[in-house]
Amino acid sequence: MKRTISVSDIRDRKGKDRIVMVTAYDATMTRIVDASDVDVILVGDSAGNVMAGMDNTLGMTMDYMVYHTQCVTRVKPRALVVADMPFLSYQTSVPDAVRNAGRLLQEGGAAAVKLEGGLRVIEQVKAIVRADIPVMGHLGLTPQSVHAFGGFKVQAKGAEAAKLLMENALALQDAGVFSLVLECVPAAVAREVTGALDVPTIGIGAGPSCDGQVLVIQDLLGMDKSFRPKFVKQFAGLFDVIKDALNAYASEVKQGTYPGEEHCFKD
Ligand code: KIV
């Protein structure tokens, strides 16, 4: 029987094995991910972009996140499942944060939650951890703050901003996070933070020194030709693979060669 990866397995990887994390939002993709060497599945609120066609993640709600988390956990993956807390599910108050984090475990079946921000949500992080819900932090370019940032921009540039990032990272560690996502920060800053923390960092656009890496699965599989930020490496070109398969199907339907004899039921 396969053994599921736990939060403590991930925490214990620090300084030993790198952590591999990708997003997934549905059962079919989760089955493929779980047949690979991926350690952590993030049910990201990036579902708003890649599944729902939104411009940003702000339109994601708790009900959407519970739905996508259920789609992933029904597969019973070996990988650790972490579910994102969406915009306004934790910023509003400590009780909201605990209740909504609890929903992602109780209804969604996740093993942990991720939320964005450091010192400004530190009471929420402490309260969620006190409720025995493991928390992954997220600093740097936190997409729910897109309007406050004035766009999707690299964060923690310059000595003052880098110091602030470090303070926030240490505060999250003290509050009990088991790992920390660093998104779009200079590689040197991510290296400093990674070196200062006892918990693993997981980078996206944060260079090679992090203890692990995360990418949105559609990005790494090359499914969207219109979205190609600097930090994304496409490990496949599925847009063209899928398009070519669809054109082969269309051509056979038009020529009448599909369905063939072998696809027909006999009386
Ligand atoms: O929602 C998401 O996919 C994320 C990752 C990109 C870190 O938060």
PDB file of N, CA, C and O in Angstrom, residues 89-152:
ATOM      1  N   SER A  89     -10.769  34.929   2.922  1.00  0.00           N
ATOM      2  CA  SER A  89     -11.159  33.791   3.771  1.00  0.00           C
ATOM      3  C   SER A  89     -10.392  33.804   5.085  1.00  0.00           C
ATOM      4  O   SER A  89     -10.716  33.054   6.003  1.00  0.00           O
ATOM      5  N   TYR A  90      -9.344  34.658   5.190  1.00  0.00           N
ATOM      6  CA  TYR A  90      -8.543  34.703   6.430  1.00  0.00           C
ATOM      7  C   TYR A  90      -8.146  36.124   6.818  1.00  0.00           C
ATOM      8  O   TYR A  90      -7.870  36.398   7.980  1.00  0.00           O
ATOM      9  N   GLN A  91      -8.160  37.055   5.872  1.00  0.00           N
ATOM     10  CA  GLN A  91      -7.730  38.433   6.182  1.00  0.00           C
ATOM     11  C   GLN A  91      -8.718  39.120   7.125  1.00  0.00           C
ATOM     12  O   GLN A  91      -8.352  40.034   7.866  1.00  0.00           O
ATOM     13  N   THR A  92      -9.996  38.706   7.087  1.00  0.00           N
ATOM     14  CA  THR A  92     -11.061  39.429   7.786  1.00  0.00           C
ATOM     15  C   THR A  92     -11.005  39.299   9.302  1.00  0.00           C
ATOM     16  O   THR A  92     -11.262  40.258  10.010  1.00  0.00           O
ATOM     17  N   SER A  93     -10.674  38.092   9.817  1.00  0.00           N
ATOM     18  CA  SER A  93     -10.596  37.910  11.277  1.00  0.00           C
ATOM     19  C   SER A  93      -9.967  36.562  11.604  1.00  0.00           C
ATOM     20  O   SER A  93      -9.912  35.669  10.759  1.00  0.00           O
ATOM     21  N   VAL A  94      -9.533  36.435  12.861  1.00  0.00           N
ATOM     22  CA  VAL A  94      -8.940  35.169  13.311  1.00  0.00           C
ATOM     23  C   VAL A  94      -9.986  34.036  13.290  1.00  0.00           C
ATOM     24  O   VAL A  94      -9.708  32.960  12.749  1.00  0.00           O
ATOM     25  N   PRO A  95     -11.212  34.262  13.809  1.00  0.00           N
ATOM     26  CA  PRO A  95     -12.205  33.163  13.743  1.00  0.00           C
ATOM     27  C   PRO A  95     -12.522  32.751  12.302  1.00  0.00           C
ATOM     28  O   PRO A  95     -12.649  31.555  12.008  1.00  0.00           O
ATOM     29  N   ASP A  96     -12.627  33.727  11.372  1.00  0.00           N
ATOM     30  CA  ASP A  96     -12.868  33.372   9.961  1.00  0.00           C
ATOM     31  C   ASP A  96     -11.755  32.468   9.458  1.00  0.00           C
ATOM     32  O   ASP A  96     -11.992  31.478   8.750  1.00  0.00           O
ATOM     33  N   ALA A  97     -10.513  32.849   9.805  1.00  0.00           N
ATOM     34  CA  ALA A  97      -9.347  32.112   9.309  1.00  0.00           C
ATOM     35  C   ALA A  97      -9.382  30.657   9.784  1.00  0.00           C
ATOM     36  O   ALA A  97      -9.169  29.731   9.004  1.00  0.00           O
ATOM     37  N   VAL A  98      -9.665  30.467  11.080  1.00  0.00           N
ATOM     38  CA  VAL A  98      -9.666  29.093  11.626  1.00  0.00           C
ATOM     39  C   VAL A  98     -10.796  28.283  11.008  1.00  0.00           C
ATOM     40  O   VAL A  98     -10.618  27.142  10.585  1.00  0.00           O
ATOM     41  N   ARG A  99     -11.985  28.887  10.917  1.00  0.00           N
ATOM     42  CA  ARG A  99     -13.144  28.166  10.380  1.00  0.00           C
ATOM     43  C   ARG A  99     -12.915  27.780   8.914  1.00  0.00           C
ATOM     44  O   ARG A  99     -13.183  26.651   8.512  1.00  0.00           O
ATOM     45  N   ASN A 100     -12.380  28.715   8.144  1.00  0.00           N
ATOM     46  CA  ASN A 100     -12.188  28.434   6.715  1.00  0.00           C
ATOM     47  C   ASN A 100     -11.042  27.453   6.471  1.00  0.00           C
ATOM     48  O   ASN A 100     -11.129  26.592   5.590  1.00  0.00           O
ATOM     49  N   ALA A 101      -9.980  27.565   7.273  1.00  0.00           N
ATOM     50  CA  ALA A 101      -8.894  26.571   7.159  1.00  0.00           C
ATOM     51  C   ALA A 101      -9.459  25.189   7.494  1.00  0.00           C
ATOM     52  O   ALA A 101      -9.175  24.200   6.800  1.00  0.00           O
ATOM     53  N   GLY A 102     -10.283  25.138   8.518  1.00  0.00           N
ATOM     54  CA  GLY A 102     -10.907  23.875   8.922  1.00  0.00           C
ATOM     55  C   GLY A 102     -11.759  23.278   7.817  1.00  0.00           C
ATOM     56  O   GLY A 102     -11.768  22.062   7.604  1.00  0.00           O
ATOM     57  N   ARG A 103     -12.475  24.122   7.080  1.00  0.00           N
ATOM     58  CA  ARG A 103     -13.316  23.615   5.969  1.00  0.00           C
ATOM     59  C   ARG A 103     -12.472  22.913   4.915  1.00  0.00           C
ATOM     60  O   ARG A 103     -12.895  21.923   4.326  1.00  0.00           O
ATOM     61  N   LEU A 104     -11.271  23.457   4.657  1.00  0.00           N
ATOM     62  CA  LEU A 104     -10.426  22.854   3.609  1.00  0.00           C
ATOM     63  C   LEU A 104      -9.955  21.462   4.024  1.00  0.00           C
ATOM     64  O   LEU A 104      -9.732  20.599   3.167  1.00  0.00           O
ATOM     65  N   LEU A 105      -9.840  21.218   5.341  1.00  0.00           N
ATOM     66  CA  LEU A 105      -9.498  19.867   5.815  1.00  0.00           C
ATOM     67  C   LEU A 105     -10.761  19.009   5.947  1.00  0.00           C
ATOM     68  O   LEU A 105     -10.812  17.890   5.444  1.00  0.00           O
ATOM     69  N   GLN A 106     -11.787  19.572   6.612  1.00  0.00           N
ATOM     70  CA  GLN A 106     -12.971  18.780   6.935  1.00  0.00           C
ATOM     71  C   GLN A 106     -13.802  18.431   5.689  1.00  0.00           C
ATOM     72  O   GLN A 106     -14.194  17.298   5.479  1.00  0.00           O
ATOM     73  N   GLU A 107     -14.056  19.425   4.832  1.00  0.00           N
ATOM     74  CA  GLU A 107     -14.861  19.181   3.620  1.00  0.00           C
ATOM     75  C   GLU A 107     -13.988  18.837   2.416  1.00  0.00           C
ATOM     76  O   GLU A 107     -14.362  18.039   1.574  1.00  0.00           O
ATOM     77  N   GLY A 108     -12.816  19.499   2.344  1.00  0.00           N
ATOM     78  CA  GLY A 108     -11.971  19.308   1.154  1.00  0.00           C
ATOM     79  C   GLY A 108     -11.080  18.083   1.242  1.00  0.00           C
ATOM     80  O   GLY A 108     -10.705  17.517   0.221  1.00  0.00           O
ATOM     81  N   GLY A 109     -10.710  17.693   2.451  1.00  0.00           N
ATOM     82  CA  GLY A 109      -9.835  16.528   2.608  1.00  0.00           C
ATOM     83  C   GLY A 109      -8.358  16.855   2.497  1.00  0.00           C
ATOM     84  O   GLY A 109      -7.525  15.944   2.427  1.00  0.00           O
ATOM     85  N   ALA A 110      -7.991  18.155   2.485  1.00  0.00           N
ATOM     86  CA  ALA A 110      -6.573  18.535   2.440  1.00  0.00           C
ATOM     87  C   ALA A 110      -5.896  18.176   3.761  1.00  0.00           C
ATOM     88  O   ALA A 110      -6.568  17.966   4.781  1.00  0.00           O
ATOM     89  N   ALA A 111      -4.552  18.128   3.724  1.00  0.00           N
ATOM     90  CA  ALA A 111      -3.789  17.848   4.945  1.00  0.00           C
ATOM     91  C   ALA A 111      -3.185  19.117   5.529  1.00  0.00           C
ATOM     92  O   ALA A 111      -2.679  19.113   6.657  1.00  0.00           O
ATOM     93  N   ALA A 112      -3.213  20.187   4.749  1.00  0.00           N
ATOM     94  CA  ALA A 112      -2.610  21.457   5.192  1.00  0.00           C
ATOM     95  C   ALA A 112      -3.198  22.589   4.359  1.00  0.00           C
ATOM     96  O   ALA A 112      -3.798  22.343   3.298  1.00  0.00           O
ATOM     97  N   VAL A 113      -3.003  23.822   4.833  1.00  0.00           N
ATOM     98  CA  VAL A 113      -3.468  24.992   4.070  1.00  0.00           C
ATOM     99  C   VAL A 113      -2.284  25.920   3.816  1.00  0.00           C
ATOM    100  O   VAL A 113      -1.277  25.859   4.509  1.00  0.00           O
ATOM    101  N   LYS A 114      -2.445  26.757   2.792  1.00  0.00           N
ATOM    102  CA  LYS A 114      -1.444  27.801   2.529  1.00  0.00           C
ATOM    103  C   LYS A 114      -2.156  29.142   2.539  1.00  0.00           C
ATOM    104  O   LYS A 114      -3.292  29.240   2.036  1.00  0.00           O
ATOM    105  N   LEU A 115      -1.510  30.136   3.112  1.00  0.00           N
ATOM    106  CA  LEU A 115      -2.078  31.486   3.033  1.00  0.00           C
ATOM    107  C   LEU A 115      -0.972  32.502   2.795  1.00  0.00           C
ATOM    108  O   LEU A 115       0.203  32.231   3.032  1.00  0.00           O
ATOM    109  N   GLU A 116      -1.372  33.652   2.259  1.00  0.00           N
ATOM    110  CA  GLU A 116      -0.412  34.670   1.821  1.00  0.00           C
ATOM    111  C   GLU A 116      -0.208  35.732   2.904  1.00  0.00           C
ATOM    112  O   GLU A 116      -1.169  36.176   3.520  1.00  0.00           O
ATOM    113  N   GLY A 117       1.052  36.157   3.058  1.00  0.00           N
ATOM    114  CA  GLY A 117       1.336  37.263   3.977  1.00  0.00           C
ATOM    115  C   GLY A 117       2.088  36.787   5.204  1.00  0.00           C
ATOM    116  O   GLY A 117       2.094  35.581   5.515  1.00  0.00           O
ATOM    117  N   GLY A 118       2.696  37.772   5.917  1.00  0.00           N
ATOM    118  CA  GLY A 118       3.488  37.450   7.094  1.00  0.00           C
ATOM    119  C   GLY A 118       2.939  38.107   8.338  1.00  0.00           C
ATOM    120  O   GLY A 118       1.877  37.719   8.840  1.00  0.00           O
ATOM    121  N   LEU A 119       3.610  39.171   8.789  1.00  0.00           N
ATOM    122  CA  LEU A 119       3.243  39.789  10.065  1.00  0.00           C
ATOM    123  C   LEU A 119       1.798  40.267  10.115  1.00  0.00           C
ATOM    124  O   LEU A 119       1.150  40.196  11.146  1.00  0.00           O
ATOM    125  N   ARG A 120       1.271  40.720   8.952  1.00  0.00           N
ATOM    126  CA  ARG A 120      -0.097  41.266   8.987  1.00  0.00           C
ATOM    127  C   ARG A 120      -1.158  40.180   9.212  1.00  0.00           C
ATOM    128  O   ARG A 120      -2.301  40.494   9.553  1.00  0.00           O
ATOM    129  N   VAL A 121      -0.807  38.909   9.020  1.00  0.00           N
ATOM    130  CA  VAL A 121      -1.777  37.821   9.274  1.00  0.00           C
ATOM    131  C   VAL A 121      -1.218  36.838  10.302  1.00  0.00           C
ATOM    132  O   VAL A 121      -1.655  35.690  10.375  1.00  0.00           O
ATOM    133  N   ILE A 122      -0.294  37.312  11.123  1.00  0.00           N
ATOM    134  CA  ILE A 122       0.423  36.389  12.019  1.00  0.00           C
ATOM    135  C   ILE A 122      -0.519  35.798  13.085  1.00  0.00           C
ATOM    136  O   ILE A 122      -0.368  34.634  13.465  1.00  0.00           O
ATOM    137  N   GLU A 123      -1.491  36.600  13.557  1.00  0.00           N
ATOM    138  CA  GLU A 123      -2.426  36.054  14.563  1.00  0.00           C
ATOM    139  C   GLU A 123      -3.270  34.947  13.946  1.00  0.00           C
ATOM    140  O   GLU A 123      -3.590  33.951  14.609  1.00  0.00           O
ATOM    141  N   GLN A 124      -3.639  35.123  12.664  1.00  0.00           N
ATOM    142  CA  GLN A 124      -4.406  34.074  11.976  1.00  0.00           C
ATOM    143  C   GLN A 124      -3.578  32.799  11.869  1.00  0.00           C
ATOM    144  O   GLN A 124      -4.066  31.690  12.136  1.00  0.00           O
ATOM    145  N   VAL A 125      -2.298  32.944  11.476  1.00  0.00           N
ATOM    146  CA  VAL A 125      -1.433  31.757  11.327  1.00  0.00           C
ATOM    147  C   VAL A 125      -1.315  31.025  12.664  1.00  0.00           C
ATOM    148  O   VAL A 125      -1.481  29.806  12.736  1.00  0.00           O
ATOM    149  N   LYS A 126      -1.076  31.786  13.744  1.00  0.00           N
ATOM    150  CA  LYS A 126      -0.927  31.163  15.073  1.00  0.00           C
ATOM    151  C   LYS A 126      -2.202  30.406  15.462  1.00  0.00           C
ATOM    152  O   LYS A 126      -2.138  29.291  15.980  1.00  0.00           O
ATOM    153  N   ALA A 127      -3.355  31.027  15.209  1.00  0.00           N
ATOM    154  CA  ALA A 127      -4.618  30.406  15.619  1.00  0.00           C
ATOM    155  C   ALA A 127      -4.905  29.142  14.792  1.00  0.00           C
ATOM    156  O   ALA A 127      -5.396  28.142  15.329  1.00  0.00           O
ATOM    157  N   ILE A 128      -4.584  29.185  13.511  1.00  0.00           N
ATOM    158  CA  ILE A 128      -4.813  27.988  12.669  1.00  0.00           C
ATOM    159  C   ILE A 128      -3.906  26.855  13.133  1.00  0.00           C
ATOM    160  O   ILE A 128      -4.336  25.702  13.261  1.00  0.00           O
ATOM    161  N   VAL A 129      -2.637  27.181  13.405  1.00  0.00           N
ATOM    162  CA  VAL A 129      -1.690  26.163  13.883  1.00  0.00           C
ATOM    163  C   VAL A 129      -2.162  25.600  15.230  1.00  0.00           C
ATOM    164  O   VAL A 129      -2.094  24.395  15.469  1.00  0.00           O
ATOM    165  N   ARG A 130      -2.703  26.495  16.088  1.00  0.00           N
ATOM    166  CA  ARG A 130      -3.215  26.037  17.408  1.00  0.00           C
ATOM    167  C   ARG A 130      -4.384  25.075  17.257  1.00  0.00           C
ATOM    168  O   ARG A 130      -4.618  24.227  18.104  1.00  0.00           O
ATOM    169  N   ALA A 131      -5.096  25.203  16.130  1.00  0.00           N
ATOM    170  CA  ALA A 131      -6.213  24.281  15.861  1.00  0.00           C
ATOM    171  C   ALA A 131      -5.716  22.986  15.216  1.00  0.00           C
ATOM    172  O   ALA A 131      -6.517  22.202  14.695  1.00  0.00           O
ATOM    173  N   ASP A 132      -4.397  22.785  15.225  1.00  0.00           N
ATOM    174  CA  ASP A 132      -3.775  21.566  14.662  1.00  0.00           C
ATOM    175  C   ASP A 132      -3.954  21.456  13.151  1.00  0.00           C
ATOM    176  O   ASP A 132      -4.068  20.357  12.606  1.00  0.00           O
ATOM    177  N   ILE A 133      -4.004  22.597  12.502  1.00  0.00           N
ATOM    178  CA  ILE A 133      -4.071  22.621  11.038  1.00  0.00           C
ATOM    179  C   ILE A 133      -2.715  23.111  10.533  1.00  0.00           C
ATOM    180  O   ILE A 133      -2.334  24.256  10.789  1.00  0.00           O
ATOM    181  N   PRO A 134      -1.966  22.236   9.837  1.00  0.00           N
ATOM    182  CA  PRO A 134      -0.645  22.657   9.365  1.00  0.00           C
ATOM    183  C   PRO A 134      -0.756  23.788   8.330  1.00  0.00           C
ATOM    184  O   PRO A 134      -1.640  23.774   7.461  1.00  0.00           O
ATOM    185  N   VAL A 135       0.155  24.760   8.458  1.00  0.00           N
ATOM    186  CA  VAL A 135       0.122  25.942   7.585  1.00  0.00           C
ATOM    187  C   VAL A 135       1.424  26.074   6.807  1.00  0.00           C
ATOM    188  O   VAL A 135       2.518  25.989   7.372  1.00  0.00           O
ATOM    189  N   MET A 136       1.272  26.313   5.499  1.00  0.00           N
ATOM    190  CA  MET A 136       2.395  26.685   4.631  1.00  0.00           C
ATOM    191  C   MET A 136       2.279  28.199   4.424  1.00  0.00           C
ATOM    192  O   MET A 136       1.201  28.696   4.079  1.00  0.00           O
ATOM    193  N   GLY A 137       3.370  28.936   4.642  1.00  0.00           N
ATOM    194  CA  GLY A 137       3.340  30.384   4.419  1.00  0.00           C
ATOM    195  C   GLY A 137       3.620  30.715   2.959  1.00  0.00           C
ATOM    196  O   GLY A 137       3.973  29.842   2.160  1.00  0.00           O
ATOM    197  N   HIS A 138       3.446  31.976   2.607  1.00  0.00           N
ATOM    198  CA  HIS A 138       3.668  32.428   1.220  1.00  0.00           C
ATOM    199  C   HIS A 138       4.038  33.910   1.271  1.00  0.00           C
ATOM    200  O   HIS A 138       3.217  34.738   1.682  1.00  0.00           O
ATOM    201  N   LEU A 139       5.270  34.231   0.882  1.00  0.00           N
ATOM    202  CA  LEU A 139       5.759  35.618   0.886  1.00  0.00           C
ATOM    203  C   LEU A 139       6.335  35.990  -0.474  1.00  0.00           C
ATOM    204  O   LEU A 139       6.564  35.126  -1.318  1.00  0.00           O
ATOM    205  N   GLY A 140       6.615  37.276  -0.639  1.00  0.00           N
ATOM    206  CA  GLY A 140       7.142  37.766  -1.910  1.00  0.00           C
ATOM    207  C   GLY A 140       5.993  38.301  -2.743  1.00  0.00           C
ATOM    208  O   GLY A 140       5.161  39.082  -2.236  1.00  0.00           O
ATOM    209  N   LEU A 141       5.912  37.859  -3.992  1.00  0.00           N
ATOM    210  CA  LEU A 141       4.769  38.249  -4.830  1.00  0.00           C
ATOM    211  C   LEU A 141       3.575  37.389  -4.426  1.00  0.00           C
ATOM    212  O   LEU A 141       3.462  36.235  -4.823  1.00  0.00           O
ATOM    213  N   THR A 142       2.734  37.955  -3.596  1.00  0.00           N
ATOM    214  CA  THR A 142       1.534  37.247  -3.148  1.00  0.00           C
ATOM    215  C   THR A 142       0.388  37.741  -4.037  1.00  0.00           C
ATOM    216  O   THR A 142      -0.041  38.896  -3.918  1.00  0.00           O
ATOM    217  N   PRO A 143      -0.092  36.879  -4.941  1.00  0.00           N
ATOM    218  CA  PRO A 143      -1.007  37.350  -5.992  1.00  0.00           C
ATOM    219  C   PRO A 143      -2.310  37.983  -5.490  1.00  0.00           C
ATOM    220  O   PRO A 143      -2.902  38.801  -6.193  1.00  0.00           O
ATOM    221  N   GLN A 144      -2.730  37.626  -4.260  1.00  0.00           N
ATOM    222  CA  GLN A 144      -3.962  38.257  -3.755  1.00  0.00           C
ATOM    223  C   GLN A 144      -3.748  39.753  -3.475  1.00  0.00           C
ATOM    224  O   GLN A 144      -4.706  40.501  -3.293  1.00  0.00           O
ATOM    225  N   SER A 145      -2.487  40.192  -3.431  1.00  0.00           N
ATOM    226  CA  SER A 145      -2.186  41.611  -3.190  1.00  0.00           C
ATOM    227  C   SER A 145      -1.882  42.343  -4.493  1.00  0.00           C
ATOM    228  O   SER A 145      -1.249  43.409  -4.460  1.00  0.00           O
ATOM    229  N   VAL A 146      -2.305  41.782  -5.619  1.00  0.00           N
ATOM    230  CA  VAL A 146      -1.927  42.349  -6.928  1.00  0.00           C
ATOM    231  C   VAL A 146      -2.234  43.842  -7.037  1.00  0.00           C
ATOM    232  O   VAL A 146      -1.421  44.614  -7.554  1.00  0.00           O
ATOM    233  N   HIS A 147      -3.394  44.264  -6.518  1.00  0.00           N
ATOM    234  CA  HIS A 147      -3.745  45.692  -6.659  1.00  0.00           C
ATOM    235  C   HIS A 147      -2.909  46.566  -5.721  1.00  0.00           C
ATOM    236  O   HIS A 147      -2.500  47.663  -6.094  1.00  0.00           O
ATOM    237  N   ALA A 148      -2.628  46.053  -4.516  1.00  0.00           N
ATOM    238  CA  ALA A 148      -1.765  46.805  -3.587  1.00  0.00           C
ATOM    239  C   ALA A 148      -0.355  46.934  -4.157  1.00  0.00           C
ATOM    240  O   ALA A 148       0.307  47.957  -3.976  1.00  0.00           O
ATOM    241  N   PHE A 149       0.119  45.907  -4.850  1.00  0.00           N
ATOM    242  CA  PHE A 149       1.465  45.933  -5.439  1.00  0.00           C
ATOM    243  C   PHE A 149       1.508  46.750  -6.736  1.00  0.00           C
ATOM    244  O   PHE A 149       2.591  47.059  -7.240  1.00  0.00           O
ATOM    245  N   GLY A 150       0.334  47.021  -7.311  1.00  0.00           N
ATOM    246  CA  GLY A 150       0.289  47.732  -8.603  1.00  0.00           C
ATOM    247  C   GLY A 150       0.692  46.832  -9.757  1.00  0.00           C
ATOM    248  O   GLY A 150       1.246  47.295 -10.753  1.00  0.00           O
ATOM    249  N   GLY A 151       0.429  45.546  -9.628  1.00  0.00           N
ATOM    250  CA  GLY A 151       0.722  44.603 -10.723  1.00  0.00           C
ATOM    251  C   GLY A 151       1.532  43.426 -10.212  1.00  0.00           C
ATOM    252  O   GLY A 151       1.890  43.368  -9.035  1.00  0.00           O
ATOM    253  N   PHE A 152       1.789  42.478 -11.119  1.00  0.00           N
ATOM    254  CA  PHE A 152       2.574  41.289 -10.753  1.00  0.00           C
ATOM    255  C   PHE A 152       4.056  41.627 -10.930  1.00  0.00           C
ATOM    256  O   PHE A 152       4.583  41.536 -12.039  1.00  0.00           O
TER     257      PHE A 152
END
